PDB file of C-alpha atoms in Angstrom:
ATOM      1  CA  MET A  12     -34.571 -53.784  73.635  1.00  0.00           C
ATOM      2  CA  LYS A  13     -38.059 -53.790  72.166  1.00  0.00           C
ATOM      3  CA  GLY A  14     -40.136 -56.856  71.859  1.00  0.00           C
ATOM      4  CA  GLN A  15     -43.022 -57.936  69.653  1.00  0.00           C
ATOM      5  CA  ILE A  16     -46.019 -60.160  70.335  1.00  0.00           C
ATOM      6  CA  ALA A  17     -48.498 -61.718  67.996  1.00  0.00           C
ATOM      7  CA  TYR A  18     -51.512 -63.867  68.684  1.00  0.00           C
ATOM      8  CA  GLY A  19     -54.296 -65.471  66.657  1.00  0.00           C
ATOM      9  CA  THR A  20     -56.619 -68.394  66.100  1.00  0.00           C
ATOM     10  CA  LEU A  21     -56.628 -70.701  63.101  1.00  0.00           C
ATOM     11  CA  ALA A  22     -57.982 -74.020  61.951  1.00  0.00           C
ATOM     12  CA  GLY A  23     -55.738 -77.071  62.020  1.00  0.00           C
ATOM     13  CA  THR A  24     -55.172 -78.949  58.784  1.00  0.00           C
ATOM     14  CA  GLY A  25     -53.321 -82.114  59.739  1.00  0.00           C
ATOM     15  CA  SER A  26     -50.374 -80.804  57.662  1.00  0.00           C
ATOM     16  CA  ALA A  27     -47.748 -78.217  58.371  1.00  0.00           C
ATOM     17  CA  ILE A  28     -49.030 -74.619  58.545  1.00  0.00           C
ATOM     18  CA  ASN A  29     -46.801 -71.568  58.070  1.00  0.00           C
ATOM     19  CA  VAL A  30     -47.832 -68.659  60.289  1.00  0.00           C
ATOM     20  CA  PRO A  31     -46.470 -65.269  58.987  1.00  0.00           C
ATOM     21  CA  LEU A  32     -45.722 -62.731  61.706  1.00  0.00           C
ATOM     22  CA  GLY A  33     -43.151 -60.334  60.325  1.00  0.00           C
ATOM     23  CA  PHE A  34     -40.671 -61.255  62.992  1.00  0.00           C
ATOM     24  CA  SER A  35     -38.874 -64.331  64.317  1.00  0.00           C
ATOM     25  CA  PRO A  36     -40.337 -65.437  67.640  1.00  0.00           C
ATOM     26  CA  SER A  37     -38.269 -66.481  70.630  1.00  0.00           C
ATOM     27  CA  ILE A  38     -41.094 -68.311  72.348  1.00  0.00           C
ATOM     28  CA  ILE A  39     -44.342 -69.766  70.938  1.00  0.00           C
ATOM     29  CA  PHE A  40     -47.359 -71.123  72.867  1.00  0.00           C
ATOM     30  CA  ILE A  41     -50.068 -73.102  71.016  1.00  0.00           C
ATOM     31  CA  ILE A  42     -53.367 -74.215  72.617  1.00  0.00           C
ATOM     32  CA  ASN A  43     -55.511 -76.839  70.857  1.00  0.00           C
ATOM     33  CA  GLN A  44     -59.007 -75.954  72.031  1.00  0.00           C
ATOM     34  CA  THR A  45     -60.725 -78.841  70.197  1.00  0.00           C
ATOM     35  CA  ASP A  46     -58.511 -81.731  71.375  1.00  0.00           C
ATOM     36  CA  PRO A  47     -57.051 -80.230  74.573  1.00  0.00           C
ATOM     37  CA  GLY A  48     -53.347 -79.729  74.495  1.00  0.00           C
ATOM     38  CA  PHE A  49     -50.700 -77.073  75.241  1.00  0.00           C
ATOM     39  CA  PHE A  50     -47.435 -76.876  73.233  1.00  0.00           C
ATOM     40  CA  ILE A  51     -44.402 -74.725  73.789  1.00  0.00           C
ATOM     41  CA  TRP A  52     -41.288 -73.991  71.679  1.00  0.00           C
ATOM     42  CA  THR A  53     -38.380 -71.774  72.641  1.00  0.00           C
ATOM     43  CA  ALA A  54     -35.492 -70.439  70.568  1.00  0.00           C
ATOM     44  CA  ASP A  55     -33.019 -72.771  72.266  1.00  0.00           C
ATOM     45  CA  MET A  56     -34.900 -75.797  70.984  1.00  0.00           C
ATOM     46  CA  ALA A  57     -34.158 -77.376  67.624  1.00  0.00           C
ATOM     47  CA  ASP A  58     -36.655 -77.082  64.752  1.00  0.00           C
ATOM     48  CA  ALA A  59     -39.637 -79.455  65.078  1.00  0.00           C
ATOM     49  CA  GLU A  60     -39.143 -79.961  68.848  1.00  0.00           C
ATOM     50  CA  MET A  61     -41.668 -78.838  71.420  1.00  0.00           C
ATOM     51  CA  LEU A  62     -42.787 -79.453  74.986  1.00  0.00           C
ATOM     52  CA  LYS A  63     -46.155 -81.116  74.709  1.00  0.00           C
ATOM     53  CA  LEU A  64     -48.830 -81.474  77.418  1.00  0.00           C
ATOM     54  CA  THR A  65     -51.956 -83.373  76.338  1.00  0.00           C
ATOM     55  CA  ASP A  66     -55.204 -84.406  77.990  1.00  0.00           C
ATOM     56  CA  ALA A  67     -53.892 -88.001  78.458  1.00  0.00           C
ATOM     57  CA  PRO A  68     -52.364 -86.484  80.721  1.00  0.00           C
ATOM     58  CA  ALA A  69     -48.874 -86.741  79.335  1.00  0.00           C
ATOM     59  CA  LEU A  70     -45.918 -84.372  79.302  1.00  0.00           C
ATOM     60  CA  THR A  71     -43.538 -85.266  76.430  1.00  0.00           C
ATOM     61  CA  PHE A  72     -40.736 -83.736  74.372  1.00  0.00           C
ATOM     62  CA  PRO A  73     -41.209 -84.828  70.691  1.00  0.00           C
ATOM     63  CA  THR A  74     -38.419 -84.052  68.300  1.00  0.00           C
ATOM     64  CA  SER A  75     -40.373 -84.228  65.048  1.00  0.00           C
ATOM     65  CA  ASN A  76     -43.585 -82.704  63.630  1.00  0.00           C
ATOM     66  CA  GLY A  77     -43.482 -80.016  66.295  1.00  0.00           C
ATOM     67  CA  ILE A  78     -42.952 -76.270  66.054  1.00  0.00           C
ATOM     68  CA  SER A  79     -40.240 -74.593  63.869  1.00  0.00           C
ATOM     69  CA  LEU A  80     -39.137 -71.133  62.846  1.00  0.00           C
ATOM     70  CA  TYR A  81     -40.179 -70.099  59.351  1.00  0.00           C
ATOM     71  CA  ALA A  82     -37.473 -67.901  57.696  1.00  0.00           C
ATOM     72  CA  GLY A  83     -39.837 -66.292  55.208  1.00  0.00           C
ATOM     73  CA  SER A  84     -39.169 -62.764  53.887  1.00  0.00           C
ATOM     74  CA  ASP A  85     -38.677 -59.353  55.473  1.00  0.00           C
ATOM     75  CA  THR A  86     -42.070 -58.137  54.254  1.00  0.00           C
ATOM     76  CA  PRO A  87     -44.435 -57.718  57.194  1.00  0.00           C
ATOM     77  CA  GLY A  88     -47.999 -58.520  56.296  1.00  0.00           C
ATOM     78  CA  SER A  89     -46.941 -60.804  53.465  1.00  0.00           C
ATOM     79  CA  GLN A  90     -48.096 -64.462  53.513  1.00  0.00           C
ATOM     80  CA  ALA A  91     -44.401 -65.252  53.185  1.00  0.00           C
ATOM     81  CA  ALA A  92     -43.215 -63.050  56.099  1.00  0.00           C
ATOM     82  CA  LYS A  93     -41.023 -64.436  58.886  1.00  0.00           C
ATOM     83  CA  GLY A  94     -42.829 -66.431  61.467  1.00  0.00           C
ATOM     84  CA  PHE A  95     -43.234 -70.088  62.488  1.00  0.00           C
ATOM     85  CA  THR A  96     -44.489 -73.437  61.280  1.00  0.00           C
ATOM     86  CA  ILE A  97     -47.013 -75.514  63.130  1.00  0.00           C
ATOM     87  CA  GLY A  98     -45.952 -79.127  62.388  1.00  0.00           C
ATOM     88  CA  ALA A  99     -48.115 -82.100  61.612  1.00  0.00           C
ATOM     89  CA  ASP A 100     -48.224 -83.521  65.112  1.00  0.00           C
ATOM     90  CA  THR A 101     -51.742 -85.090  65.365  1.00  0.00           C
ATOM     91  CA  ASP A 102     -52.325 -83.896  68.981  1.00  0.00           C
ATOM     92  CA  MET A 103     -51.389 -80.355  68.065  1.00  0.00           C
ATOM     93  CA  ASN A 104     -52.711 -79.941  64.557  1.00  0.00           C
ATOM     94  CA  GLY A 105     -55.647 -82.170  63.757  1.00  0.00           C
ATOM     95  CA  SER A 106     -57.841 -81.358  60.772  1.00  0.00           C
ATOM     96  CA  SER A 107     -60.355 -78.561  61.751  1.00  0.00           C
ATOM     97  CA  ASP A 108     -59.035 -78.311  65.276  1.00  0.00           C
ATOM     98  CA  VAL A 109     -59.193 -74.767  66.649  1.00  0.00           C
ATOM     99  CA  LEU A 110     -55.613 -73.614  67.442  1.00  0.00           C
ATOM    100  CA  THR A 111     -54.747 -70.451  69.391  1.00  0.00           C
ATOM    101  CA  TYR A 112     -51.154 -69.172  69.347  1.00  0.00           C
ATOM    102  CA  ILE A 113     -49.121 -66.565  71.151  1.00  0.00           C
ATOM    103  CA  ALA A 114     -45.702 -65.736  69.686  1.00  0.00           C
ATOM    104  CA  ILE A 115     -43.219 -63.405  71.414  1.00  0.00           C
ATOM    105  CA  GLY A 116     -39.884 -62.185  70.043  1.00  0.00           C
ATOM    106  CA  GLU A 117     -37.428 -59.349  69.909  1.00  0.00           C
ATOM    107  CA  GLN A 118     -37.766 -56.683  67.257  1.00  0.00           C
ATOM    108  CA  ASP A 119     -35.798 -57.734  64.091  1.00  0.00           C
TER     109      ASP A 119
END
Protein backbone atom coordinates (compact mmCIF):
# COMPACT_ATOMS: atom_id res chain seq x y z
CA MET A 1 0.00 0.00 0.00
CA LYS A 2 1.38 3.38 -0.99
CA GLY A 3 0.62 6.59 0.82
CA GLN A 4 0.54 10.23 -0.09
CA ILE A 5 1.32 13.32 1.91
CA ALA A 6 0.68 16.98 1.19
CA TYR A 7 1.50 20.05 3.21
CA GLY A 8 1.26 23.77 2.78
CA THR A 9 0.50 27.15 4.24
CA LEU A 10 -2.39 29.42 3.40
CA ALA A 11 -4.23 32.47 4.71
CA GLY A 12 -7.45 32.06 6.66
CA THR A 13 -10.56 33.74 5.30
CA GLY A 14 -13.16 33.30 8.02
CA SER A 15 -15.16 31.28 5.46
CA ALA A 16 -14.82 27.69 4.27
CA ILE A 17 -11.70 27.02 2.17
CA ASN A 18 -11.37 24.06 -0.23
CA VAL A 19 -7.80 22.71 -0.33
CA PRO A 20 -7.21 20.64 -3.50
CA LEU A 21 -4.72 17.78 -3.06
CA GLY A 22 -5.44 15.23 -5.79
CA PHE A 23 -6.24 12.55 -3.18
CA SER A 24 -8.62 11.97 -0.27
CA PRO A 25 -6.73 12.30 3.02
CA SER A 26 -7.20 9.89 5.94
CA ILE A 27 -5.80 12.29 8.52
CA ILE A 28 -5.41 16.08 8.49
CA PHE A 29 -3.48 18.29 10.88
CA ILE A 30 -3.95 22.08 10.85
CA ILE A 31 -1.93 24.54 12.90
CA ASN A 32 -3.08 28.14 13.25
CA GLN A 33 0.17 30.08 13.68
CA THR A 34 -1.52 33.45 14.24
CA ASP A 35 -4.08 32.49 16.89
CA PRO A 36 -2.39 29.40 18.35
CA GLY A 37 -4.43 26.27 17.84
CA PHE A 38 -4.00 22.66 16.67
CA PHE A 39 -6.80 20.83 14.85
CA ILE A 40 -7.05 17.16 13.83
CA TRP A 41 -9.50 15.28 11.60
CA THR A 42 -9.39 11.53 10.84
CA ALA A 43 -11.33 9.46 8.32
CA ASP A 44 -13.46 7.86 11.05
CA MET A 45 -14.86 11.28 12.06
CA ALA A 46 -17.93 12.78 10.43
CA ASP A 47 -17.65 15.77 8.11
CA ALA A 48 -17.19 19.08 9.98
CA GLU A 49 -15.95 17.36 13.16
CA MET A 50 -12.45 17.84 14.55
CA LEU A 51 -10.39 17.56 17.69
CA LYS A 52 -9.50 21.11 18.68
CA LEU A 53 -6.77 22.29 21.05
CA THR A 54 -6.62 26.06 21.54
CA ASP A 55 -4.49 28.41 23.61
CA ALA A 56 -7.29 28.83 26.20
CA PRO A 57 -6.16 26.00 26.91
CA ALA A 58 -9.12 23.91 25.92
CA LEU A 59 -9.48 20.52 24.26
CA THR A 60 -12.87 20.21 22.56
CA PHE A 61 -14.61 18.13 19.88
CA PRO A 62 -16.81 20.46 17.80
CA THR A 63 -19.23 18.86 15.34
CA SER A 64 -19.72 21.83 13.00
CA ASN A 65 -17.53 24.30 11.07
CA GLY A 66 -14.58 21.90 11.37
CA ILE A 67 -12.72 19.87 8.76
CA SER A 68 -14.39 17.85 5.98
CA LEU A 69 -13.37 15.84 2.93
CA TYR A 70 -13.82 17.62 -0.39
CA ALA A 71 -14.92 15.17 -3.12
CA GLY A 72 -13.67 17.33 -6.00
CA SER A 73 -12.56 15.75 -9.26
CA ASP A 74 -9.93 13.17 -10.20
CA THR A 75 -7.74 15.80 -11.86
CA PRO A 76 -4.56 16.30 -9.81
CA GLY A 77 -3.35 19.90 -9.86
CA SER A 78 -6.83 21.20 -10.59
CA GLN A 79 -8.40 23.73 -8.20
CA ALA A 80 -11.30 21.25 -8.07
CA ALA A 81 -9.14 18.18 -7.26
CA LYS A 82 -10.00 15.92 -4.32
CA GLY A 83 -8.87 17.23 -0.97
CA PHE A 84 -10.42 18.73 2.14
CA THR A 85 -12.35 21.75 3.35
CA ILE A 86 -11.24 23.96 6.23
CA GLY A 87 -14.47 25.05 7.90
CA ALA A 88 -15.39 28.47 9.26
CA ASP A 89 -14.51 27.74 12.91
CA THR A 90 -13.20 31.10 14.17
CA ASP A 91 -10.37 29.55 16.23
CA MET A 92 -9.11 27.60 13.23
CA ASN A 93 -9.84 29.89 10.29
CA GLY A 94 -9.83 33.57 11.20
CA SER A 95 -9.45 36.19 8.48
CA SER A 96 -5.75 36.53 7.50
CA ASP A 97 -4.62 33.90 10.05
CA VAL A 98 -1.61 31.87 8.86
CA LEU A 99 -2.65 28.20 8.61
CA THR A 100 -0.28 25.30 8.03
CA TYR A 101 -1.68 21.88 7.10
CA ILE A 102 -0.40 18.34 6.72
CA ALA A 103 -2.67 15.82 4.98
CA ILE A 104 -1.89 12.10 4.75
CA GLY A 105 -3.81 9.49 2.79
CA GLU A 106 -3.60 6.29 0.78
CA GLN A 107 -3.00 6.44 -2.94
CA ASP A 108 -6.38 6.63 -4.73
